[in-house]
mmCIF file of C-alpha atoms in Angstrom:
data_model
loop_
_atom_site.group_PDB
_atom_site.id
_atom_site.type_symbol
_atom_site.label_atom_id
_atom_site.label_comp_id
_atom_site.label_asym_id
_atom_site.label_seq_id
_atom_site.Cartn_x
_atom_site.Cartn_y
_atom_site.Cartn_z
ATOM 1 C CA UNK U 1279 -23.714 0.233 -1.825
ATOM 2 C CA UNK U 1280 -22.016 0.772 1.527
ATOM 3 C CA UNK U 1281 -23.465 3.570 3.620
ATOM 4 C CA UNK U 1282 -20.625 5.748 3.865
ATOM 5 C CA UNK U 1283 -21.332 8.565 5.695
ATOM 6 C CA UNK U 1284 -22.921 6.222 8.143
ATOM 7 C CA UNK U 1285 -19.793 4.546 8.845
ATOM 8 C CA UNK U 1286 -17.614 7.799 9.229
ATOM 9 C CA UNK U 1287 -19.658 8.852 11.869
ATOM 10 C CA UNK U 1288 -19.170 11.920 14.055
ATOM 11 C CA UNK U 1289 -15.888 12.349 11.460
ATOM 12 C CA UNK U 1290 -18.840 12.425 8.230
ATOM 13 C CA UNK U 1291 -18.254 16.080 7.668
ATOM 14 C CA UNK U 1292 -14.734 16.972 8.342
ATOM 15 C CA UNK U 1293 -14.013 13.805 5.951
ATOM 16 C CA UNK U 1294 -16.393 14.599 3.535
ATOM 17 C CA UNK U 1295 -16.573 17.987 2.736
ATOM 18 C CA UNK U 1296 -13.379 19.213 3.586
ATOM 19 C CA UNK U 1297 -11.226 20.909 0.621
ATOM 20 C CA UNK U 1298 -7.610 20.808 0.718
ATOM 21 C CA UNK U 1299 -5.504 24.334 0.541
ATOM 22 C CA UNK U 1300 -2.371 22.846 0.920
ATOM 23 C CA UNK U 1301 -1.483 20.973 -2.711
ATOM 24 C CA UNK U 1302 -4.031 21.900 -5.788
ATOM 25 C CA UNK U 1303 -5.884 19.111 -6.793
ATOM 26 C CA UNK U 1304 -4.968 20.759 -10.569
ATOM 27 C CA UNK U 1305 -1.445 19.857 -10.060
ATOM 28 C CA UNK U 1306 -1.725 15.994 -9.112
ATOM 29 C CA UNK U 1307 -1.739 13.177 -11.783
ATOM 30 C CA UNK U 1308 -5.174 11.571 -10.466
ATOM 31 C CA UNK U 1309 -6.197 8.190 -10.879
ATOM 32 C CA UNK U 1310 -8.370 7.354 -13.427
ATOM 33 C CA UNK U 1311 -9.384 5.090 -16.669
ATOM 34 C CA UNK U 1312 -6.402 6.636 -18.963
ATOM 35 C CA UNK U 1313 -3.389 6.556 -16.216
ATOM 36 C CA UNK U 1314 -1.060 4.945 -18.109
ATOM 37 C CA UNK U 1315 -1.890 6.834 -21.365
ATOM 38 C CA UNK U 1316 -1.773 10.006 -19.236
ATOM 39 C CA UNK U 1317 0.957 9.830 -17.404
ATOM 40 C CA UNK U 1318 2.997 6.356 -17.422
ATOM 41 C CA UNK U 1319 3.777 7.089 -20.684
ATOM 42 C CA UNK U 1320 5.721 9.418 -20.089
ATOM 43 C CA UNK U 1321 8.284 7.362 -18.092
ATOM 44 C CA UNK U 1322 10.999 4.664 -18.914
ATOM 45 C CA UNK U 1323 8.571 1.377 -18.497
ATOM 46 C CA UNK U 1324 8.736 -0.860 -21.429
ATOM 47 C CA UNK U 1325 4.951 -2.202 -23.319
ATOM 48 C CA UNK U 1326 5.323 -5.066 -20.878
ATOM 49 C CA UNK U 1327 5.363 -2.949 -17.488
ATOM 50 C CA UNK U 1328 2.653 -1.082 -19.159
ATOM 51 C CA UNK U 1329 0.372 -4.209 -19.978
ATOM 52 C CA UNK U 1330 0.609 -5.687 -16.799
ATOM 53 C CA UNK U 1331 -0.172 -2.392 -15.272
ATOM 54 C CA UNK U 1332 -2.940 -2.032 -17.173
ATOM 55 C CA UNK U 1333 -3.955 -6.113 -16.531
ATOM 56 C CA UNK U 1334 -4.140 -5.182 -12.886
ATOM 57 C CA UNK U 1335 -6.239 -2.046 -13.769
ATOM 58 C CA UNK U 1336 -8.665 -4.090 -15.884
ATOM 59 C CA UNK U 1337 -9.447 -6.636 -13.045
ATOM 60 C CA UNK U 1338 -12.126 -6.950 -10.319
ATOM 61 C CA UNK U 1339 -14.737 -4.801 -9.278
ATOM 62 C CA UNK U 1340 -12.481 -1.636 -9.749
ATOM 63 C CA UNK U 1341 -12.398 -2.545 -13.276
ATOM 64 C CA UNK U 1342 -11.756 0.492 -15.463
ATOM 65 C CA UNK U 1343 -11.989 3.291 -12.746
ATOM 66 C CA UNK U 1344 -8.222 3.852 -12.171
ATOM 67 C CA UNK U 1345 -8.033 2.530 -8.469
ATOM 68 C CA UNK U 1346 -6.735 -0.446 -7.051
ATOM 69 C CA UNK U 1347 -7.879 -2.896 -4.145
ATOM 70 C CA UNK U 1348 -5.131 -5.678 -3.273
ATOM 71 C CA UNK U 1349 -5.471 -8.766 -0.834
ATOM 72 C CA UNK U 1350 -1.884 -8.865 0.715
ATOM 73 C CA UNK U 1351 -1.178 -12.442 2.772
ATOM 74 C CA UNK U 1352 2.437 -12.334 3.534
ATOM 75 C CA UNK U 1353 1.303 -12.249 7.814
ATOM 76 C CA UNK U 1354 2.065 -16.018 7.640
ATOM 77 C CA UNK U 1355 6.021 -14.676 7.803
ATOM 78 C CA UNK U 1356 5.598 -11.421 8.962
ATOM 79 C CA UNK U 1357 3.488 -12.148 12.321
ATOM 80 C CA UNK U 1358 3.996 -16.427 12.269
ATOM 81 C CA UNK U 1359 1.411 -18.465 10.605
ATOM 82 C CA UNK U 1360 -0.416 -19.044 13.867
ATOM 83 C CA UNK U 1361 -1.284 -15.691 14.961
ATOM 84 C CA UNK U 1362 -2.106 -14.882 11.438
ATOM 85 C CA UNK U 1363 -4.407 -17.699 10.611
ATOM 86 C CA UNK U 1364 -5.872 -19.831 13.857
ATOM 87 C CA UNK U 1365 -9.021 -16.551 14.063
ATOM 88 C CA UNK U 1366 -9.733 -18.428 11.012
ATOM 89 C CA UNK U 1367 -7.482 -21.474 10.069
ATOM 90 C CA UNK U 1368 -8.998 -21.992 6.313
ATOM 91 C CA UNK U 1369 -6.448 -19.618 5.444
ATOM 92 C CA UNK U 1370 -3.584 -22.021 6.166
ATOM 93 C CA UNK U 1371 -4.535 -23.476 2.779
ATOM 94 C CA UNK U 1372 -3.068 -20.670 0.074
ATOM 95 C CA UNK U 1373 -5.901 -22.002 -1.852
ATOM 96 C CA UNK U 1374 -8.475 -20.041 0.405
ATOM 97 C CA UNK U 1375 -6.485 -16.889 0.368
ATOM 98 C CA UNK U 1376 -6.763 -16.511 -3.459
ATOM 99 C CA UNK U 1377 -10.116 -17.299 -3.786
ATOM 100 C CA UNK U 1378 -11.202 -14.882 -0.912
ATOM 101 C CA UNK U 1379 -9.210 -12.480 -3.277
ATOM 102 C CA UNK U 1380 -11.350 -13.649 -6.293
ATOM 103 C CA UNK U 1381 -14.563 -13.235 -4.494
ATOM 104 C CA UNK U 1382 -13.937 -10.453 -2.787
ATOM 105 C CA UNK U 1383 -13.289 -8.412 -6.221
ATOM 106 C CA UNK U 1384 -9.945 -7.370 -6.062
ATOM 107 C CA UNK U 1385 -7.512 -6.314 -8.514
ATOM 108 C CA UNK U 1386 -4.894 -8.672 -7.302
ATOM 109 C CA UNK U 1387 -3.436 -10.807 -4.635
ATOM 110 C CA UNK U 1388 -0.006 -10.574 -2.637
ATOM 111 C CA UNK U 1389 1.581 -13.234 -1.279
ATOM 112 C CA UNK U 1390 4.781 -15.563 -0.417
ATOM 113 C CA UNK U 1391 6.486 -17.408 -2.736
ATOM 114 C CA UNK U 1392 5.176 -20.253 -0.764
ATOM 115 C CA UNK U 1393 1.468 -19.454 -0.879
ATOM 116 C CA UNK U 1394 1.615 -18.170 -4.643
ATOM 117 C CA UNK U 1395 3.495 -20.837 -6.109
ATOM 118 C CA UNK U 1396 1.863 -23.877 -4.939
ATOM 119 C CA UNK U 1397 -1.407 -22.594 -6.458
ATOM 120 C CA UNK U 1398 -0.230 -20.698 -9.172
ATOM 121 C CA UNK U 1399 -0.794 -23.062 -11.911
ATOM 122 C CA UNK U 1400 -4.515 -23.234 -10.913
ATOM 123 C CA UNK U 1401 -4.627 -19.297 -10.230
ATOM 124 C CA UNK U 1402 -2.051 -17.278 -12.123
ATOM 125 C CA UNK U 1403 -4.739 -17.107 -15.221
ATOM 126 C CA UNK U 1404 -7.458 -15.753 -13.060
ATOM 127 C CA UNK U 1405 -6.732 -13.372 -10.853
ATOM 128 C CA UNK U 1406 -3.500 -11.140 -11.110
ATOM 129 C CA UNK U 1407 -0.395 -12.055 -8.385
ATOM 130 C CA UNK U 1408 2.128 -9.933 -6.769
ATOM 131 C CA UNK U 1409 4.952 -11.695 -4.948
ATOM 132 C CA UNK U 1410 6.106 -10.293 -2.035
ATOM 133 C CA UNK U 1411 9.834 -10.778 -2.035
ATOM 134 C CA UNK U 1412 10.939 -10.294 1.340
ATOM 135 C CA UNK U 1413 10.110 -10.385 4.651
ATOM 136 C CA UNK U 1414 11.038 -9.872 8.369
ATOM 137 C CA UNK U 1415 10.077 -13.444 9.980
ATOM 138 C CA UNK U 1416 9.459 -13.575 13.826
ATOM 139 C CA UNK U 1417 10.970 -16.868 14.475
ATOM 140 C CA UNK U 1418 14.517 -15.304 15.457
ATOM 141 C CA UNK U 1419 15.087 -15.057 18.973
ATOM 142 C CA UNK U 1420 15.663 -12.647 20.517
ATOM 143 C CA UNK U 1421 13.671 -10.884 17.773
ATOM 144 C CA UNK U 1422 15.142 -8.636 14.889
ATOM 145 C CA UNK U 1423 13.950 -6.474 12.446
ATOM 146 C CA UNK U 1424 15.035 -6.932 9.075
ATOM 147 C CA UNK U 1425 13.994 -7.540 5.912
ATOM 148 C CA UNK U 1426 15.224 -10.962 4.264
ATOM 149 C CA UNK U 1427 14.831 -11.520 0.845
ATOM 150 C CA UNK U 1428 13.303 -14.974 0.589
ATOM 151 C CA UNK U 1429 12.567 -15.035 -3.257
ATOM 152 C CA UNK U 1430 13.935 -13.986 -6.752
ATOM 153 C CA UNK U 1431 12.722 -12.055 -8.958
ATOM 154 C CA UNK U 1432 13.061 -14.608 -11.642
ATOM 155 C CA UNK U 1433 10.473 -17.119 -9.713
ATOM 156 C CA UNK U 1434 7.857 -14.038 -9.885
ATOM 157 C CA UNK U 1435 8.000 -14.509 -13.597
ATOM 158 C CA UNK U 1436 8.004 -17.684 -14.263
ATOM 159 C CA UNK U 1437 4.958 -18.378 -11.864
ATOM 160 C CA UNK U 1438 2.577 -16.010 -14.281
ATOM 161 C CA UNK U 1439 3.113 -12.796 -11.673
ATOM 162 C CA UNK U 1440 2.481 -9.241 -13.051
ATOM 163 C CA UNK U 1441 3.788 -7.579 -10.369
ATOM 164 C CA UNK U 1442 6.646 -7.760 -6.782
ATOM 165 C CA UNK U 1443 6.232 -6.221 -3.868
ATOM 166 C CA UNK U 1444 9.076 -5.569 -0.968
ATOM 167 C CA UNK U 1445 9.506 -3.870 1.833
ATOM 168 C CA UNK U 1446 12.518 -1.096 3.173
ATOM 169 C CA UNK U 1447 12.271 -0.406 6.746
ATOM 170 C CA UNK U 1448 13.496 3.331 5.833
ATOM 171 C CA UNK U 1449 15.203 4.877 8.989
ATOM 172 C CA UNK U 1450 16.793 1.217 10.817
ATOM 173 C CA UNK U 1451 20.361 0.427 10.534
ATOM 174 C CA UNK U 1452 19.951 -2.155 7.498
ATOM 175 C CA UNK U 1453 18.122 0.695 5.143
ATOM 176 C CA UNK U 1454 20.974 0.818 2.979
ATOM 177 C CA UNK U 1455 21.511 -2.389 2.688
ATOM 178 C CA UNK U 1456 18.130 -3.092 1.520
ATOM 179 C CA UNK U 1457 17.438 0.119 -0.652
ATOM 180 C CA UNK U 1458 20.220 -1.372 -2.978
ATOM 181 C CA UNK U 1459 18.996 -4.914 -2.406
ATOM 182 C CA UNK U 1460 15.718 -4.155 -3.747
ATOM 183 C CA UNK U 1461 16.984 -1.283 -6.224
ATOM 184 C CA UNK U 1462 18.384 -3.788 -7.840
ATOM 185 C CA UNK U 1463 15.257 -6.560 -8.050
ATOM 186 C CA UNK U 1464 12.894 -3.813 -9.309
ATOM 187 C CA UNK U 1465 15.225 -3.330 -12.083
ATOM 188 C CA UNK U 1466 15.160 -6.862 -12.755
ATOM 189 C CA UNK U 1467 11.328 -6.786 -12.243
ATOM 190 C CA UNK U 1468 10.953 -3.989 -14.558
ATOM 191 C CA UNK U 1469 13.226 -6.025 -17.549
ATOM 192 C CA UNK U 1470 11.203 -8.719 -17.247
ATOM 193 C CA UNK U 1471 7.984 -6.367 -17.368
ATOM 194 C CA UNK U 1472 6.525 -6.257 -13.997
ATOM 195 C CA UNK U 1473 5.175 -3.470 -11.856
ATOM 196 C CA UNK U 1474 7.135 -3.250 -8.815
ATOM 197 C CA UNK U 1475 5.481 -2.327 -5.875
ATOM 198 C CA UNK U 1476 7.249 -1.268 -2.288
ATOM 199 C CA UNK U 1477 6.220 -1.281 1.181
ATOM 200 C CA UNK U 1478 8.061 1.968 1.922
ATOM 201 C CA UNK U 1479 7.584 1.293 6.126
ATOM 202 C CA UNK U 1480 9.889 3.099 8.533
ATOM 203 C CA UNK U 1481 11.352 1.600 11.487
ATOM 204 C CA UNK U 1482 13.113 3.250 14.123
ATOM 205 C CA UNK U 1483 13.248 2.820 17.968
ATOM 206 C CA UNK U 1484 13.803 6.898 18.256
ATOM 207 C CA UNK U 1485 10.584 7.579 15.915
ATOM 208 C CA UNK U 1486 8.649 7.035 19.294
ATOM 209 C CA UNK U 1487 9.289 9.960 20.961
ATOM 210 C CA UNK U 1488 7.378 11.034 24.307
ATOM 211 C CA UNK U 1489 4.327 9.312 24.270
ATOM 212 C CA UNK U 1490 3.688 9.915 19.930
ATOM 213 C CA UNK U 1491 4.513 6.874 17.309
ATOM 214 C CA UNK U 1492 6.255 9.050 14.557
ATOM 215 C CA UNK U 1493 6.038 5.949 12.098
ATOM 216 C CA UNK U 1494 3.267 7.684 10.971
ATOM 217 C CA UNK U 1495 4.276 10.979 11.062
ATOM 218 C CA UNK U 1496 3.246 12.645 7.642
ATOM 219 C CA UNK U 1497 6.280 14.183 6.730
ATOM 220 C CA UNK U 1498 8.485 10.936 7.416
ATOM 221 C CA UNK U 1499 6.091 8.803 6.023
ATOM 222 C CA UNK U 1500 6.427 11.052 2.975
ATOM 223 C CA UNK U 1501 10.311 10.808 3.018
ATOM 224 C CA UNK U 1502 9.803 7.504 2.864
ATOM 225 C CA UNK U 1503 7.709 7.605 0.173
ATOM 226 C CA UNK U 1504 9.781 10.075 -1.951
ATOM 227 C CA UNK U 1505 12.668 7.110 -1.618
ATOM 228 C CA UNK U 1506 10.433 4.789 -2.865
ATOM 229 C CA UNK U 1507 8.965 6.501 -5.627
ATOM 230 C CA UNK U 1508 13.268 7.729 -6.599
ATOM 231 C CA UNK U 1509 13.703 3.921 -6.175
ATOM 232 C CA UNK U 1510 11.113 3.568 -9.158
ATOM 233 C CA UNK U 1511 8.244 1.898 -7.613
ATOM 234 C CA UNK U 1512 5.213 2.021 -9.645
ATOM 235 C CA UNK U 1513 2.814 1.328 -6.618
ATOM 236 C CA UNK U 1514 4.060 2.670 -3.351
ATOM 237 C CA UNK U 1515 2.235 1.564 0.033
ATOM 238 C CA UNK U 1516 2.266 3.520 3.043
ATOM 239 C CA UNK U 1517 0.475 3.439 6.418
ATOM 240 C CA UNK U 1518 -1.747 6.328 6.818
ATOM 241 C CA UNK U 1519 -0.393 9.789 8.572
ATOM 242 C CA UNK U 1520 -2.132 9.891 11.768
ATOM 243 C CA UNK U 1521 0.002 12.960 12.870
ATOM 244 C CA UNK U 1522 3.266 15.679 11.683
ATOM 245 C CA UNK U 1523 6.096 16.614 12.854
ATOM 246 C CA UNK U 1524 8.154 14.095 13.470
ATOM 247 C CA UNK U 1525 11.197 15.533 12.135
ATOM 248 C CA UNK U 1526 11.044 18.466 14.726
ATOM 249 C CA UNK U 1527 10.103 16.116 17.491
ATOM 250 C CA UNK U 1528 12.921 13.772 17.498
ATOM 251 C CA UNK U 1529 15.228 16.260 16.411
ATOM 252 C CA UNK U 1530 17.064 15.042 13.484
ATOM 253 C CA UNK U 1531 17.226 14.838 9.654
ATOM 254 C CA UNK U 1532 16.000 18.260 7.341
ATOM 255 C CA UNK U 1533 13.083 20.131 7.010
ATOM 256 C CA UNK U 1534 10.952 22.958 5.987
ATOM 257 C CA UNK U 1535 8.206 25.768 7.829
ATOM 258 C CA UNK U 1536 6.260 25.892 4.917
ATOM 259 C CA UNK U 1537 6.089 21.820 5.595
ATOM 260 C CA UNK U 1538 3.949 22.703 8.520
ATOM 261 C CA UNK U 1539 2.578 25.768 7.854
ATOM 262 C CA UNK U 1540 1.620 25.082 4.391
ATOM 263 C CA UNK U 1541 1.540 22.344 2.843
ATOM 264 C CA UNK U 1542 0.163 20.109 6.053
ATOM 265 C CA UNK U 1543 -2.446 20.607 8.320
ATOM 266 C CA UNK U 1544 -4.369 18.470 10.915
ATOM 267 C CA UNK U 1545 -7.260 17.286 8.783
ATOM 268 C CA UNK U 1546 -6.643 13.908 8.020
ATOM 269 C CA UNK U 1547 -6.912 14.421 3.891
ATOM 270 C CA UNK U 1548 -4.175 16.870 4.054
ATOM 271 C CA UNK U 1549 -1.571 14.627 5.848
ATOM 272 C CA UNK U 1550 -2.558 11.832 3.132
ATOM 273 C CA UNK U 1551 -1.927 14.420 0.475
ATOM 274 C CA UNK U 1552 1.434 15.112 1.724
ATOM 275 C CA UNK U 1553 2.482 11.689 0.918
ATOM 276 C CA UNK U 1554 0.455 11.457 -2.663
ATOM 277 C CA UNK U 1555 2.882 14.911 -3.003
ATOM 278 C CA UNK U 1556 6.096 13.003 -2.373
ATOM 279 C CA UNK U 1557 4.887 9.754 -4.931
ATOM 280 C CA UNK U 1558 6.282 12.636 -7.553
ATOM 281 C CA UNK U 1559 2.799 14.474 -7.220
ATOM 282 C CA UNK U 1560 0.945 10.786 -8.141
ATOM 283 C CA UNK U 1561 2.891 9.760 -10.768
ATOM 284 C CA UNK U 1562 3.532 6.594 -8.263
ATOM 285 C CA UNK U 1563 0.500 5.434 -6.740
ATOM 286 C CA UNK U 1564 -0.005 6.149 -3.725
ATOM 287 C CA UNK U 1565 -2.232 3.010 -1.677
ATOM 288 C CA UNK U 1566 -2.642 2.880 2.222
ATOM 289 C CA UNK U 1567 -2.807 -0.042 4.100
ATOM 290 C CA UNK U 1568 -5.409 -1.219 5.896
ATOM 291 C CA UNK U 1569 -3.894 -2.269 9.213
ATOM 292 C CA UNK U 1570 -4.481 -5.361 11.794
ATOM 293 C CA UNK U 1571 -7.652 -6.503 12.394
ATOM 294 C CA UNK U 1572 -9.244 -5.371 16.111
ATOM 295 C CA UNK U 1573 -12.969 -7.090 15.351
ATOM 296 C CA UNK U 1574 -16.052 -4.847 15.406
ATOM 297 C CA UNK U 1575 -14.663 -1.707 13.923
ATOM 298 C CA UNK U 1576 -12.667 -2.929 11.260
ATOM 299 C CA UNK U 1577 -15.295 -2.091 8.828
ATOM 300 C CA UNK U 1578 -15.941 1.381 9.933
ATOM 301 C CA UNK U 1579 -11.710 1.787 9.956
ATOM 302 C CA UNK U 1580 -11.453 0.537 6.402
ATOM 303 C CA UNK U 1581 -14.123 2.665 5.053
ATOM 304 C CA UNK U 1582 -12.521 5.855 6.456
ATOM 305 C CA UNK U 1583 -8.930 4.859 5.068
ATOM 306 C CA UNK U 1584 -10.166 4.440 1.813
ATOM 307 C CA UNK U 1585 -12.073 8.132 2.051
ATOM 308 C CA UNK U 1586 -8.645 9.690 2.822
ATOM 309 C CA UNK U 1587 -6.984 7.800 0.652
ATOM 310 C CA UNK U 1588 -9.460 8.802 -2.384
ATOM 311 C CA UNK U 1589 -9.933 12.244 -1.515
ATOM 312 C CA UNK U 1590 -6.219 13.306 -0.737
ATOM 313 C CA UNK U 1591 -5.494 11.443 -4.504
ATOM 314 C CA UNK U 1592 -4.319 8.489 -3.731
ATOM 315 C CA UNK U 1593 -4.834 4.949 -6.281
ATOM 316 C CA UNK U 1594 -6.017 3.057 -3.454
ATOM 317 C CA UNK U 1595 -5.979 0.373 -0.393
ATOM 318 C CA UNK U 1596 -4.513 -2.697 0.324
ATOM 319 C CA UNK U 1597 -6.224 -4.908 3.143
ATOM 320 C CA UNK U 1598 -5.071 -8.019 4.398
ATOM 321 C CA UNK U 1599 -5.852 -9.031 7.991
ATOM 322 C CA UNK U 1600 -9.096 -7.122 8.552
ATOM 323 C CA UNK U 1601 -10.342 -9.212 5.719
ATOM 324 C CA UNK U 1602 -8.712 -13.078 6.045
ATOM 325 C CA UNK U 1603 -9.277 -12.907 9.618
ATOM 326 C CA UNK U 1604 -12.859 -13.486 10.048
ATOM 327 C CA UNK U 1605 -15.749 -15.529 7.797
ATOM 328 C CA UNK U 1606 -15.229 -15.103 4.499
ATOM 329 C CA UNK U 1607 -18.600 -13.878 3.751
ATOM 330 C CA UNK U 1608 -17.521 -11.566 6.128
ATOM 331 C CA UNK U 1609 -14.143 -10.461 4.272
ATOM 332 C CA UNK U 1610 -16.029 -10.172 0.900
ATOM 333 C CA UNK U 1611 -18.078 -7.835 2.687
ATOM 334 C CA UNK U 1612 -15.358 -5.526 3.901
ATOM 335 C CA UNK U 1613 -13.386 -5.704 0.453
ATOM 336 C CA UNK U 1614 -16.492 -4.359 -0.941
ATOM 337 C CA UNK U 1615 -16.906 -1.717 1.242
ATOM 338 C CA UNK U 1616 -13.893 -0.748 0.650
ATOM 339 C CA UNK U 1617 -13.766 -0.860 -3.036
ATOM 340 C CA UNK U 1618 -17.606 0.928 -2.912
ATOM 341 C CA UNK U 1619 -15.646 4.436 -2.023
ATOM 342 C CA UNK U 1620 -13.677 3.816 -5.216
ATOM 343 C CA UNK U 1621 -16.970 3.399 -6.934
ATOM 344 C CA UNK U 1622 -19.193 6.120 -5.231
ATOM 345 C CA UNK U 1623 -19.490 9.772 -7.065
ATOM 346 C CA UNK U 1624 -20.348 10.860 -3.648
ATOM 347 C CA UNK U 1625 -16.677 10.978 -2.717
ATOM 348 C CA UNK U 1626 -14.908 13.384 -4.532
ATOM 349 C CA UNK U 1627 -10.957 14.998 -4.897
ATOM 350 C CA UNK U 1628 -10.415 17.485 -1.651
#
C-alpha cells in the first residue's frame, strides 16, 4: 500500500487528523457499499440508471467500497492531441488509453466519441465507458471558450456506454446556453438509463481578481456544483477549493456570513466539504479532479487530493493527465495510489 502520510508531508497532520466543525459528518449521505440502496433510491432514476450505477461501482480495484476512480482522456480536444500525447505518444492509439484504464484498476474510462467508439466493440464488455459529450477545442483562432457538443446522446448508447459526461463553464457568457443544452441530454441519458456525469467548471475572466484565481474559490465552486447537482447529475466533478471568498472579492452575485464564518474555514477538508454540501449534502457524488501533470510531484499531488476528497465525503477522483502522460507502469502506479486512500482504514470521515 502507498505510504500516505509519507507523501503528505509537512501537511500529514493538518490533513490527517483534522475534524471538521463546519457540516456534521451525521448529516452527509457517505459513500459506501449500499449507496444506491441508501440513498439513490430514493430519487427518480429508473432500474437501468441504477444498474449501471451500480456496474460502475462493482468494477476495478474500488470494487464494492462505494468510491470511484475514473481515467478521463478527452485532452486530445480539450488541449490538441499534440500537447496531450507527444510526453508519451502511445496514447495517440485509443487502444492504449483503455487499457492503461484496465490496468490501472479503475472503475471506468472517459473519453471522445472518437477514442471510445473505434475501440468499443473490443472494450465496451470490459471495462465500463463514459462519453464525454462536449468539448471546448483549441484549434479556433483567436481562441474561444466554449463548450461544443460534438456527440449525441444516442451514440453513448448504442456503443455499450453506462454513463456521459459534459461540461458547463458556469459563470461565461454561453452558461445558459449550455445548462439547457446539456439539461436536456442528461434527460435523454437518464431515459435511456445512463448515469450522467458533469464537469461543473467555471469560467470567467473577472474570477481572477488581484493576484487570486477564484475558479477555485470554495463557495463558487460550490455554486457551481449546486447547478449541477439541480441539473440532475449523478456524478458531479469539480476542481478542488484551494481558497473562499470569491463572491466578496469580485463583488458580485449573493451570499451569506455564516458561509465564511461557519460553514468554511481554511483547512483544506472544510473547503472540500463545502462543495460535498452543495451535491445536495452527497446525494450527487462529489469527485475532484486530478489536474495537469507537472512531473515529479504528481504523485505526492494526487495522493493529497484524494485525502481531501475522502475525508471532506466526497465519492472520489478522476485523473487523466498525471497518469497518460508518463510510462505506463508509471500511470498504473499513480492510479493505485490514488485508489489506495479509498482502500486504507487509516483515512477516515473529518
Amino acid at each position: 500500500m502507498t505510504d500516505i502520510a509519507r507523501l503528505l508531508g509537512a501537511e500529514a497532520e493538518t490533513l490527517l487528523e483534522h475534524q471538521c466543525q463546519t457540516f456534521r459528518k451525521e448529516d452527509l449521505y457517505l459513500p459506501g457499499p449500499d449507496f444506491i440502496d441508501r440513498v439513490m433510491s430514493e430519487n427518480d432514476r429508473s432500474p437501468h440508471v441504477l444498474r449501471n450505477m451500480q456496474t460502475l461501482y462493482n468494477h476495478g480495484r474500488l470494487a464494492g467500497t462505494g468510491y470511484l476512480s475514473f481515467l478521463p482522456v478527452d485532452q486530445g480536444i480539450e488541449h490538441s492531441a499534440g500537447a496531450s500525447f507527444a510526453p508519451n505518444p502511445r496514447y495517440f492509439d485509443p487502444k492504449n488509453i483503455v487499457e492503461l484504464a484496465i490496468e490501472g484498476g479503475c472503475n471506468g474510462v472517459a473519453s471522445t466519441l472518437g477514442v471510445l467508439s473505434s475501440v468499443a466493440r473490443r472494450y465496451a464488455h470490459k471495462i465500463p465507458f463514459m462519453l464525454k459529450l462536449n468539448h471546448n477545442e483549441t484549434l479556433t483562432y483567436p481562441a474561444i471558450f466554449d463548450q461544443t457538443l460534438f456527440a449525441q446522446v444516442e451514440q453513448a448508447h448504442d456503443m455499450g456506454c453506462v454513463a456521459v459526461g459534459a461540461t458547463i463553464y458556469f459563470g461565461s457568457p454561453e452558461s445558459r446556453r449550455q445548462i439547457q443544452e446539456i439539461s436536456e441530454a442528461f434527460e435523454r441519458a437518464h431515459e435511456l438509463g445512463m448515469v450522467t456525469v458533469l464537469w461543473s467548471y467555471l469560467r470567467n475572466p473577472a474570477f481572477k481578481h488581484e493576484g487570486t484565481d477564484y475558479h477555485v474559490a470554495s463557495d463558487l465552486t460550490g455554486q457551481a456544483i449546486h447547478m449541477a447537482a439541480t441539473l440532475k447529475a449523478d456524478i458531479v466533478k469539480q476542481k478542488l477549493p484551494e481558497n473562499n471568498g470569491g463572491y466578496r472579492a469580485v463583488g458580485f452575485g449573493h451570499t451569506h456570513d455564516k458561509v465564511y464564518d461557519e460553514l468554511t474555514s481554511d483547512n483544506p477538508v472544510d473547503l472540500a466539504r463545502y462543495q460535498v454540501a452543495n451535491c445536495f449534502m452527497g446525494r450527487a457524488g462529489l469527485i475532484n479532479s486530478g489536474g495537469g501533470s507537472k512531473g515529479h510531484s504528481d504523485l505526492g499531488e494526487a495522493v493529497r487530493t484524494a485525502v481531501i476528497n475522502k475525508r471532506a465525503g466526497g465519492m472520489g477522483l478522476i485523473s487523466g493527465r498525471k497518469a497518460f502522460q508518463k510510462p505506463m507502469n508509471e500511470g498504473v502506479e499513480l492510479l493505485n495510489a490514488i485508489q489506495d486512500v479509498y482502500l486504507s482504514s487509516e483515512v477516515t470521515l473529518a
